[in-house]
Backbone as JSON, one array per atom type, in Angstrom:
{
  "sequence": "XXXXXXXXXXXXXXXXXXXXXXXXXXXXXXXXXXXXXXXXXXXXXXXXXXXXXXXXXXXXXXXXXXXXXXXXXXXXXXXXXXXXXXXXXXXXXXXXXXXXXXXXXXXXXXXXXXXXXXXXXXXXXXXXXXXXXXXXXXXXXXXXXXXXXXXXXXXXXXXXXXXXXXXXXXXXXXXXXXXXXXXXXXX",
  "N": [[16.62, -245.38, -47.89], [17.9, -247.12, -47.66], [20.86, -245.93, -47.24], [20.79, -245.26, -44.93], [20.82, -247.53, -42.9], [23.54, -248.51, -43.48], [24.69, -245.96, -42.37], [24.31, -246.52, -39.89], [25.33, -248.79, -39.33], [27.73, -248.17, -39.61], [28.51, -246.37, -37.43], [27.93, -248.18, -35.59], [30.31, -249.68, -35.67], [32.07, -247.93, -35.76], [31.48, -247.34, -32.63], [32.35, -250.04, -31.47], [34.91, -249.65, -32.02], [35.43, -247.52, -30.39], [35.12, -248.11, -27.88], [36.62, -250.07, -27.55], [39.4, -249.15, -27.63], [38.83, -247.87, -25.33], [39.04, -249.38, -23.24], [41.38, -250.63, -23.67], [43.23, -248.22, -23.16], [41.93, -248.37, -20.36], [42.78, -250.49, -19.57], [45.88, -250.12, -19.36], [46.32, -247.97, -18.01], [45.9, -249.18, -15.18], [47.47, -250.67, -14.99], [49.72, -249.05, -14.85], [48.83, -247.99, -12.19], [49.25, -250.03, -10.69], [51.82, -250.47, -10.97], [53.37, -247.8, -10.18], [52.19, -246.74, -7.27], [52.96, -245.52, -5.28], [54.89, -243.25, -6.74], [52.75, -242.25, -7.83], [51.04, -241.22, -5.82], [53.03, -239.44, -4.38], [54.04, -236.1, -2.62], [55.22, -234.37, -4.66], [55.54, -235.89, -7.04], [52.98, -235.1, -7.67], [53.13, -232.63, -7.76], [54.4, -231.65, -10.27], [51.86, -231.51, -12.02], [52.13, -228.46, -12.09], [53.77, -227.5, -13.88], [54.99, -226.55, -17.22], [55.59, -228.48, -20.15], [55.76, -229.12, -22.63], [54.25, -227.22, -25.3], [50.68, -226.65, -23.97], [51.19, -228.8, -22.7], [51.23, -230.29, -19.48], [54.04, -231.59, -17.57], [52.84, -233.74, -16.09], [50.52, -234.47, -17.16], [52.52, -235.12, -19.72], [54.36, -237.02, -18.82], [53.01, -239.48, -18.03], [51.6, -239.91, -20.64], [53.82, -240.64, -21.96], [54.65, -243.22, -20.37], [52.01, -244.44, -21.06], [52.51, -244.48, -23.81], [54.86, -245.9, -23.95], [54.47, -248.69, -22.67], [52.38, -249.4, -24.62], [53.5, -249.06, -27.12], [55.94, -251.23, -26.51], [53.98, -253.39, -25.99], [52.85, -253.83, -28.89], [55.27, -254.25, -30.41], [56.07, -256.19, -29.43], [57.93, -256.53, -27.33], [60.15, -257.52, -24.84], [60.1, -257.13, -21.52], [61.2, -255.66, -18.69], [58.31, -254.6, -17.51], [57.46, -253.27, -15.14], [59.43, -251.69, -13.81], [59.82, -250.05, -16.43], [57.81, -248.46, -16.7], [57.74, -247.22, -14.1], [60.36, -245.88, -14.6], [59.61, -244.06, -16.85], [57.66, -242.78, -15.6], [59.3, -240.93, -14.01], [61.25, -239.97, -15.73], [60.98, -237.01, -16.42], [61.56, -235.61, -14.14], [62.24, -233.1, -13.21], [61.64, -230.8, -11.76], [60.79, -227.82, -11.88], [59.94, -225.3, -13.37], [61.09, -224.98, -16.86], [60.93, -223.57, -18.77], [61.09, -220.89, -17.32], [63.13, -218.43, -16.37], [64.92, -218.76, -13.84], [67.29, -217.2, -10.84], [69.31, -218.61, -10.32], [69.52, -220.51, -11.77], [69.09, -220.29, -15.56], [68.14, -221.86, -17.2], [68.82, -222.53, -20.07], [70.45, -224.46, -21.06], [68.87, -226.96, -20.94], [67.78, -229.22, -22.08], [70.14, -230.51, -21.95], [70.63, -231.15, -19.49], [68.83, -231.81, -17.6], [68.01, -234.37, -17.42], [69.82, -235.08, -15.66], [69.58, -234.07, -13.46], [66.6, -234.48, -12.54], [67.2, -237.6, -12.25], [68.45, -237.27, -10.0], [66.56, -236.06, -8.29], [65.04, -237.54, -8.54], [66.06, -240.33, -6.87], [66.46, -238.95, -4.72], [63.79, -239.55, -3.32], [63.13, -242.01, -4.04], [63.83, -245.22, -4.3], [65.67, -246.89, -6.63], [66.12, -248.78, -10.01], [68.68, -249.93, -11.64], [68.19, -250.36, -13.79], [65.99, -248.36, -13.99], [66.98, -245.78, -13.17], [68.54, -245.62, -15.67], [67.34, -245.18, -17.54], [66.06, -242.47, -16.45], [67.89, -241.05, -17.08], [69.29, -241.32, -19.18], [67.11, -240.86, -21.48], [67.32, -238.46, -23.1], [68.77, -239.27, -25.07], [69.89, -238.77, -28.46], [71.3, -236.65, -27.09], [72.41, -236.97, -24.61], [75.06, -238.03, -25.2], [75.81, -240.81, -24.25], [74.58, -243.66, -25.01], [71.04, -246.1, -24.3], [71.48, -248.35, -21.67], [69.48, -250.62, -21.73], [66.8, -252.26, -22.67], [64.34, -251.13, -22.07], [64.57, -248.55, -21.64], [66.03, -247.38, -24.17], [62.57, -248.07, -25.18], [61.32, -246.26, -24.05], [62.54, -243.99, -24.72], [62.27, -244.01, -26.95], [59.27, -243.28, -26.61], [58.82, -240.65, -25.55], [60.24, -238.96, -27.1], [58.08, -239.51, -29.56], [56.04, -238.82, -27.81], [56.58, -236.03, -27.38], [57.21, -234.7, -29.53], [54.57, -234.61, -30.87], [53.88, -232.98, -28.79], [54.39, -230.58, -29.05], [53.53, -230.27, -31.96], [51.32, -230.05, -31.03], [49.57, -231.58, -31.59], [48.75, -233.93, -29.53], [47.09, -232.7, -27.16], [47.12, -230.62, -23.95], [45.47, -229.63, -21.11], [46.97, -227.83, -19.73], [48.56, -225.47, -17.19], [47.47, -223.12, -17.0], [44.65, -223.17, -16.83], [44.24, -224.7, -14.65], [45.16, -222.71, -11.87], [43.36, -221.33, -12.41], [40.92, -222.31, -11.49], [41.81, -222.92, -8.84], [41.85, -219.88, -8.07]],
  "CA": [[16.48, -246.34, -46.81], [19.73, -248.19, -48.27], [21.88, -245.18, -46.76], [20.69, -244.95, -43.35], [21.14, -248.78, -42.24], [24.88, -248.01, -43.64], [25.17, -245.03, -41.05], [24.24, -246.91, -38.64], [26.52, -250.06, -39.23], [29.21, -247.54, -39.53], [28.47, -246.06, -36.18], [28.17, -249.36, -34.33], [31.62, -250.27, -35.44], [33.21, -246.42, -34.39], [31.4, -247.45, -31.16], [33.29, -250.93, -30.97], [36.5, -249.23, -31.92], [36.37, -246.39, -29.54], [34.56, -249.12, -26.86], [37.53, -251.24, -27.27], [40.7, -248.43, -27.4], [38.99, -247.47, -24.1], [38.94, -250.91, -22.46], [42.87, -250.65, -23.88], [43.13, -247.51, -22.05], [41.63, -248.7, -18.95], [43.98, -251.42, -18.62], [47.25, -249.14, -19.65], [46.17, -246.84, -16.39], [45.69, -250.15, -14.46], [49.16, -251.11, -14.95], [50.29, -248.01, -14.3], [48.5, -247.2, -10.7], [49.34, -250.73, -9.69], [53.02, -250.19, -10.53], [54.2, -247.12, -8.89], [51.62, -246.31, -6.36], [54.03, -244.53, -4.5], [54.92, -242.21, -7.57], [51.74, -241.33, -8.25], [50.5, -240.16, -4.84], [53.56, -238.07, -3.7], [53.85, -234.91, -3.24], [56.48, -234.09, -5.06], [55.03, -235.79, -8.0], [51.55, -234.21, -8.21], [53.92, -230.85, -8.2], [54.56, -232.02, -11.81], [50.74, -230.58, -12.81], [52.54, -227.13, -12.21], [55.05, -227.1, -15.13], [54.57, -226.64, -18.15], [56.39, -229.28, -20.64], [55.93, -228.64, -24.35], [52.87, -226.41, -25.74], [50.56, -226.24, -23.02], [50.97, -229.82, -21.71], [51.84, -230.33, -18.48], [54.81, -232.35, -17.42], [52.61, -234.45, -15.0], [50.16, -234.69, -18.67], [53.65, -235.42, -20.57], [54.83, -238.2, -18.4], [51.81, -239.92, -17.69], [51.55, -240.28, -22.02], [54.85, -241.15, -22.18], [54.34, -244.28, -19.78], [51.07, -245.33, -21.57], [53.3, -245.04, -25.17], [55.92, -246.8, -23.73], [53.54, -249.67, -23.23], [51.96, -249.86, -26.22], [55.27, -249.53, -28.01], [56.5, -253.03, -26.3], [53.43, -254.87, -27.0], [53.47, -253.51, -30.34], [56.67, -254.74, -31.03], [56.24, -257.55, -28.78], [59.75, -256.74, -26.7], [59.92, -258.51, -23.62], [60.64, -255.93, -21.03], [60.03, -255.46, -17.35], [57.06, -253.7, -17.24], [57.35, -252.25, -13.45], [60.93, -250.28, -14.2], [59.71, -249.55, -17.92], [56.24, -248.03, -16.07], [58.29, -246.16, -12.83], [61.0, -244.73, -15.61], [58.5, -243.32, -17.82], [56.92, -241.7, -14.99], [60.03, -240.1, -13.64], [62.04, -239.22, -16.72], [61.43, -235.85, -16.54], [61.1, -235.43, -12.71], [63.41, -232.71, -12.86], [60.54, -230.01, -10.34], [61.0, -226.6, -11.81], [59.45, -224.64, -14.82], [62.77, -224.3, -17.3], [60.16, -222.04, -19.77], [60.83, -219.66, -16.64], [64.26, -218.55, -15.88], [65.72, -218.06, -12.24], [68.23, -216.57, -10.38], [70.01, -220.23, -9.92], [69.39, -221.17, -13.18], [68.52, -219.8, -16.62], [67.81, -223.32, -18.52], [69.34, -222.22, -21.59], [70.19, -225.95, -21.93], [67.87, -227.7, -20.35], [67.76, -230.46, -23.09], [71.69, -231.66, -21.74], [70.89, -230.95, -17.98], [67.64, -231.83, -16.92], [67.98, -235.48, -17.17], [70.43, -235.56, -14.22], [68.51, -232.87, -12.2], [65.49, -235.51, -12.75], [67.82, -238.55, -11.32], [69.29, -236.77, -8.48], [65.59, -235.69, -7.67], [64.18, -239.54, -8.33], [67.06, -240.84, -6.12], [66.4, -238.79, -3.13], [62.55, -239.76, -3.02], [62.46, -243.63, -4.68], [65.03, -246.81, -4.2], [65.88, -246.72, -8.44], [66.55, -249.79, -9.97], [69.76, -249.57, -12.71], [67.71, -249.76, -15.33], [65.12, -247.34, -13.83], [68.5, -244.81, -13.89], [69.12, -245.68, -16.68], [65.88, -244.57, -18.44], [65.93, -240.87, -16.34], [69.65, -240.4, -17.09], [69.3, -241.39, -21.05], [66.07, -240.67, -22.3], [67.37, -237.54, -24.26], [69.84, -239.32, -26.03], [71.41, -238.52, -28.35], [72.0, -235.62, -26.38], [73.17, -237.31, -23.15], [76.01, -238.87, -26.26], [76.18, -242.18, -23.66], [73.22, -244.63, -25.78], [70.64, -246.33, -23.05], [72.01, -249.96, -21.84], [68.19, -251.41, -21.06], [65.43, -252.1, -23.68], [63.36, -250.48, -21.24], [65.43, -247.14, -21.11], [65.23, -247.07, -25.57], [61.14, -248.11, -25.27], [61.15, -244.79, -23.08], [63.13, -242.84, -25.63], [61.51, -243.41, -27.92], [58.51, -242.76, -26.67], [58.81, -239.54, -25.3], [60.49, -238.0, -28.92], [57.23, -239.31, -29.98], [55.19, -237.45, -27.18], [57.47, -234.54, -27.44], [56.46, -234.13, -31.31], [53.27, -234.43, -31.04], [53.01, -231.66, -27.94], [55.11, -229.31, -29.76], [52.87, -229.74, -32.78], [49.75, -228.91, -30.84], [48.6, -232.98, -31.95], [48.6, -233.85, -28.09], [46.88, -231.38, -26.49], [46.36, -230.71, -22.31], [45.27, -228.29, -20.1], [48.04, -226.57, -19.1], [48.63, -224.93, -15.96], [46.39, -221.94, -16.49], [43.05, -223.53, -16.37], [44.46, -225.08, -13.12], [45.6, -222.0, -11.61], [42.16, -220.32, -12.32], [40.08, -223.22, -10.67], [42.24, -222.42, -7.82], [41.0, -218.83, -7.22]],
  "C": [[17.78, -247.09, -46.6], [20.76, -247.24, -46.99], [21.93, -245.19, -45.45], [21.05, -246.25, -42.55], [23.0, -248.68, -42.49], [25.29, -247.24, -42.49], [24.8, -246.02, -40.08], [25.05, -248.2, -38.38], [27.82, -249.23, -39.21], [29.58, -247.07, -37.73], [28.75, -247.29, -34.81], [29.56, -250.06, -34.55], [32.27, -249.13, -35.09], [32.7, -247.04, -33.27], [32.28, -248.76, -30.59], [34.48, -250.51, -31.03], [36.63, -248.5, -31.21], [35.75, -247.46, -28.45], [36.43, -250.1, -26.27], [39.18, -250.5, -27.12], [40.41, -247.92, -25.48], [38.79, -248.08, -22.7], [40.88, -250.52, -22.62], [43.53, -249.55, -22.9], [43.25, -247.6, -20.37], [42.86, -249.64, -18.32], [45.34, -251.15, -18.67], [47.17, -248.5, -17.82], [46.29, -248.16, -15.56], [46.98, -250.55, -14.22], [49.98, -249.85, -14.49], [50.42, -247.65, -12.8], [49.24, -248.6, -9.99], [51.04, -251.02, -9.79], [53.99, -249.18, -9.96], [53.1, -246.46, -8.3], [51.87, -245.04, -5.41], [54.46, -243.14, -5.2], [53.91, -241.21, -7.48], [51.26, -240.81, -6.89], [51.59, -239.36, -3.84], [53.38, -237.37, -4.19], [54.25, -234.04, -4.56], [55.87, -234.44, -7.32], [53.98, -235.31, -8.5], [51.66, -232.61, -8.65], [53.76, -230.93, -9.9], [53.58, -231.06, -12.53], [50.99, -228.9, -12.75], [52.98, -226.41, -12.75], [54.55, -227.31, -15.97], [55.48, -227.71, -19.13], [56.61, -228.74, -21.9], [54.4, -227.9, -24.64], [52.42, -226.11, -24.34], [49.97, -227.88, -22.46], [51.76, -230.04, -20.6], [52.7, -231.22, -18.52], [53.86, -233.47, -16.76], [52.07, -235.36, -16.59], [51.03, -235.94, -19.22], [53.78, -237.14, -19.97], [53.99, -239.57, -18.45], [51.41, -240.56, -19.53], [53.06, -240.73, -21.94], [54.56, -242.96, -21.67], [53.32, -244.98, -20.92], [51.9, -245.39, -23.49], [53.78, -246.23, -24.87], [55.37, -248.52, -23.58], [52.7, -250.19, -24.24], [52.79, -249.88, -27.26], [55.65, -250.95, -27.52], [55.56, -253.84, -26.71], [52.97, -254.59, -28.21], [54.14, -254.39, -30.87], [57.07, -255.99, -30.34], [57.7, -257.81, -28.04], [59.64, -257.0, -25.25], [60.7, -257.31, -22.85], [60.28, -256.0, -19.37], [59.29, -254.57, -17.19], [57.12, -252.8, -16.4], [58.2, -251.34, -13.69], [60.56, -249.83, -15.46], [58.25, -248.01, -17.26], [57.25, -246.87, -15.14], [59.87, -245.49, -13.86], [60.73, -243.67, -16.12], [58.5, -242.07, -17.01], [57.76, -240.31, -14.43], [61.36, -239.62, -14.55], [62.02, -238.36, -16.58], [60.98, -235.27, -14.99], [62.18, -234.39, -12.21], [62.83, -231.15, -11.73], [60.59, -228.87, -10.62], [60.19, -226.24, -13.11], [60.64, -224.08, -15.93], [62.02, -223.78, -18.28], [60.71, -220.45, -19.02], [62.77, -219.39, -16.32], [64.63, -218.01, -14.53], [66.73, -217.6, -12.16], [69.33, -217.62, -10.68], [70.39, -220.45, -10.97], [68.99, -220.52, -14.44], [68.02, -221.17, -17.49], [67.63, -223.31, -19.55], [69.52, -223.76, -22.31], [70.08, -227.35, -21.04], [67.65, -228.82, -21.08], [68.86, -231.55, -22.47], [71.09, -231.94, -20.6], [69.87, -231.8, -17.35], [67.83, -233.28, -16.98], [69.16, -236.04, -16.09], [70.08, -234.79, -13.38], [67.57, -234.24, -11.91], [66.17, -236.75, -11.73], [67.86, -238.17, -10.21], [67.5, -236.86, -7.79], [64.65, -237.41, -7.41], [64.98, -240.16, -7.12], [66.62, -240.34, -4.94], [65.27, -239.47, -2.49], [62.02, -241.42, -3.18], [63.64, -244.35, -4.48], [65.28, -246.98, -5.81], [66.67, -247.83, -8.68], [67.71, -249.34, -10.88], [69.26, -249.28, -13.72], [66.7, -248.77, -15.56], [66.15, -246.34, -14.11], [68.64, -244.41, -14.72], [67.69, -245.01, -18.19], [65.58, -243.09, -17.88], [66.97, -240.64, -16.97], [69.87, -239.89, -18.88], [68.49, -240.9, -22.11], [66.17, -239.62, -23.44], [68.42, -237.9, -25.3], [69.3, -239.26, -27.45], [72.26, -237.2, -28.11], [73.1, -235.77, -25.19], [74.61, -238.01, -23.94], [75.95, -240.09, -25.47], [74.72, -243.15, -24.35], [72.28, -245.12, -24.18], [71.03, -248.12, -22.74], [70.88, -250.8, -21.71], [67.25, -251.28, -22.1], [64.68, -250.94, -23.28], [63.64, -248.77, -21.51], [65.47, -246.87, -23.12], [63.74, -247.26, -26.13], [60.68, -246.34, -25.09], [61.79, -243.68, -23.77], [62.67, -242.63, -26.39], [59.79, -243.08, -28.11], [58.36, -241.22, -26.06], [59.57, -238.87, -26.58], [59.15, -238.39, -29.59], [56.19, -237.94, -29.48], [55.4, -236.07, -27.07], [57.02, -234.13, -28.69], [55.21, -233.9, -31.47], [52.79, -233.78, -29.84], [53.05, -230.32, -28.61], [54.44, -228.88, -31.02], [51.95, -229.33, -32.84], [48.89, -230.15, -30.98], [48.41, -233.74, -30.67], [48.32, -232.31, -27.34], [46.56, -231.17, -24.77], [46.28, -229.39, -22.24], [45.7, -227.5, -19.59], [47.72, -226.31, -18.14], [47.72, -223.87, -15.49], [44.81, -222.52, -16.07], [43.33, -224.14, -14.85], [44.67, -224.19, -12.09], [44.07, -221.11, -11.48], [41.17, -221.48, -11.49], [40.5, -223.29, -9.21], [41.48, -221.02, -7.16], [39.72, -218.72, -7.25]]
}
């Protein structure tokens, strides 16, 4: 009789802890939609769900976790940051529009690690008004590949959350949907 009132006090606190990560959740996305609006419903960016990033998460996936790290990394660490450019960075760090798993005529993206973070700018730039330190968070984010460090809290929040999200696609511990299940819901 002892054991079973146990399970069930155990259960009603998993239910407050996953109750309350997905209140945390809710208001991560909330901050998100109500800072780049504009991001999220071009075209250009919904392309994103087309590429593949690391394993079989999509870039759109990728970014989209990156952002909600990147926020929970600052108030984490409690680093005073602007939110809006930390949020519209995130999203377009890797906004670089192509599949570099695939190689083209144009391109082979042998090293796609150096490159792609000024493909990504150029492509943010034509479509968004980019603040310096938004820039400065597509341009840098792979350092210390790009060798130049990032000059903006905001732009090392964003670094280091994407080498997080990057580790944990590549190990298979973030997992999405990839492109194929999208591709088949199509035909």
């Amino acid at each position: 009789m002892m054991k079973t009132s146990v399970r069930r006090q155990r259960s009603g606190r998993k239910a407050q802890l996953w109750q309350k990560k997905l209140e945390r959740y809710r208001t991560i996305q909330r901050q998100i939609e109500k800072s780049a609006p504009d991001i999220l419903q071009s075209r250009n960016f919904r392309r994103t769900k087309e590429y593949l990033q690391h394993g079989n998460m999509t870039v759109n996936s990728h970014v989209m976790n990156v952002a909600r790290y990147s926020i929970a990394l600052s108030d984490m660490l409690h680093i005073c940051c602007n939110r809006r450019e930390l949020i519209r960075g995130a999203l377009l760090h890797d906004y670089f529009l192509y599949d570099w798993h695939m190689p083209d005529v144009k391109n082979p993206h042998r090293l796609h690690g150096f490159y792609h973070p000024g493909t990504a700018l150029r492509n943010a730039s034509r479509e968004y008004k980019l603040t310096d330190r938004e820039k400065d968070i597509i341009q840098k984010h792979m350092w210390p590949l790009t060798i130049v460090p990032p000059m903006y809290r905001e732009a090392w929040i964003v670094t280091m959350a994407d080498k997080w999200c990057s580790l944990m696609e590549t190990l298979h511990m973030h997992r999405g949907h990839g492109v194929i299940l999208q591709k088949l819901r199509k035909d």
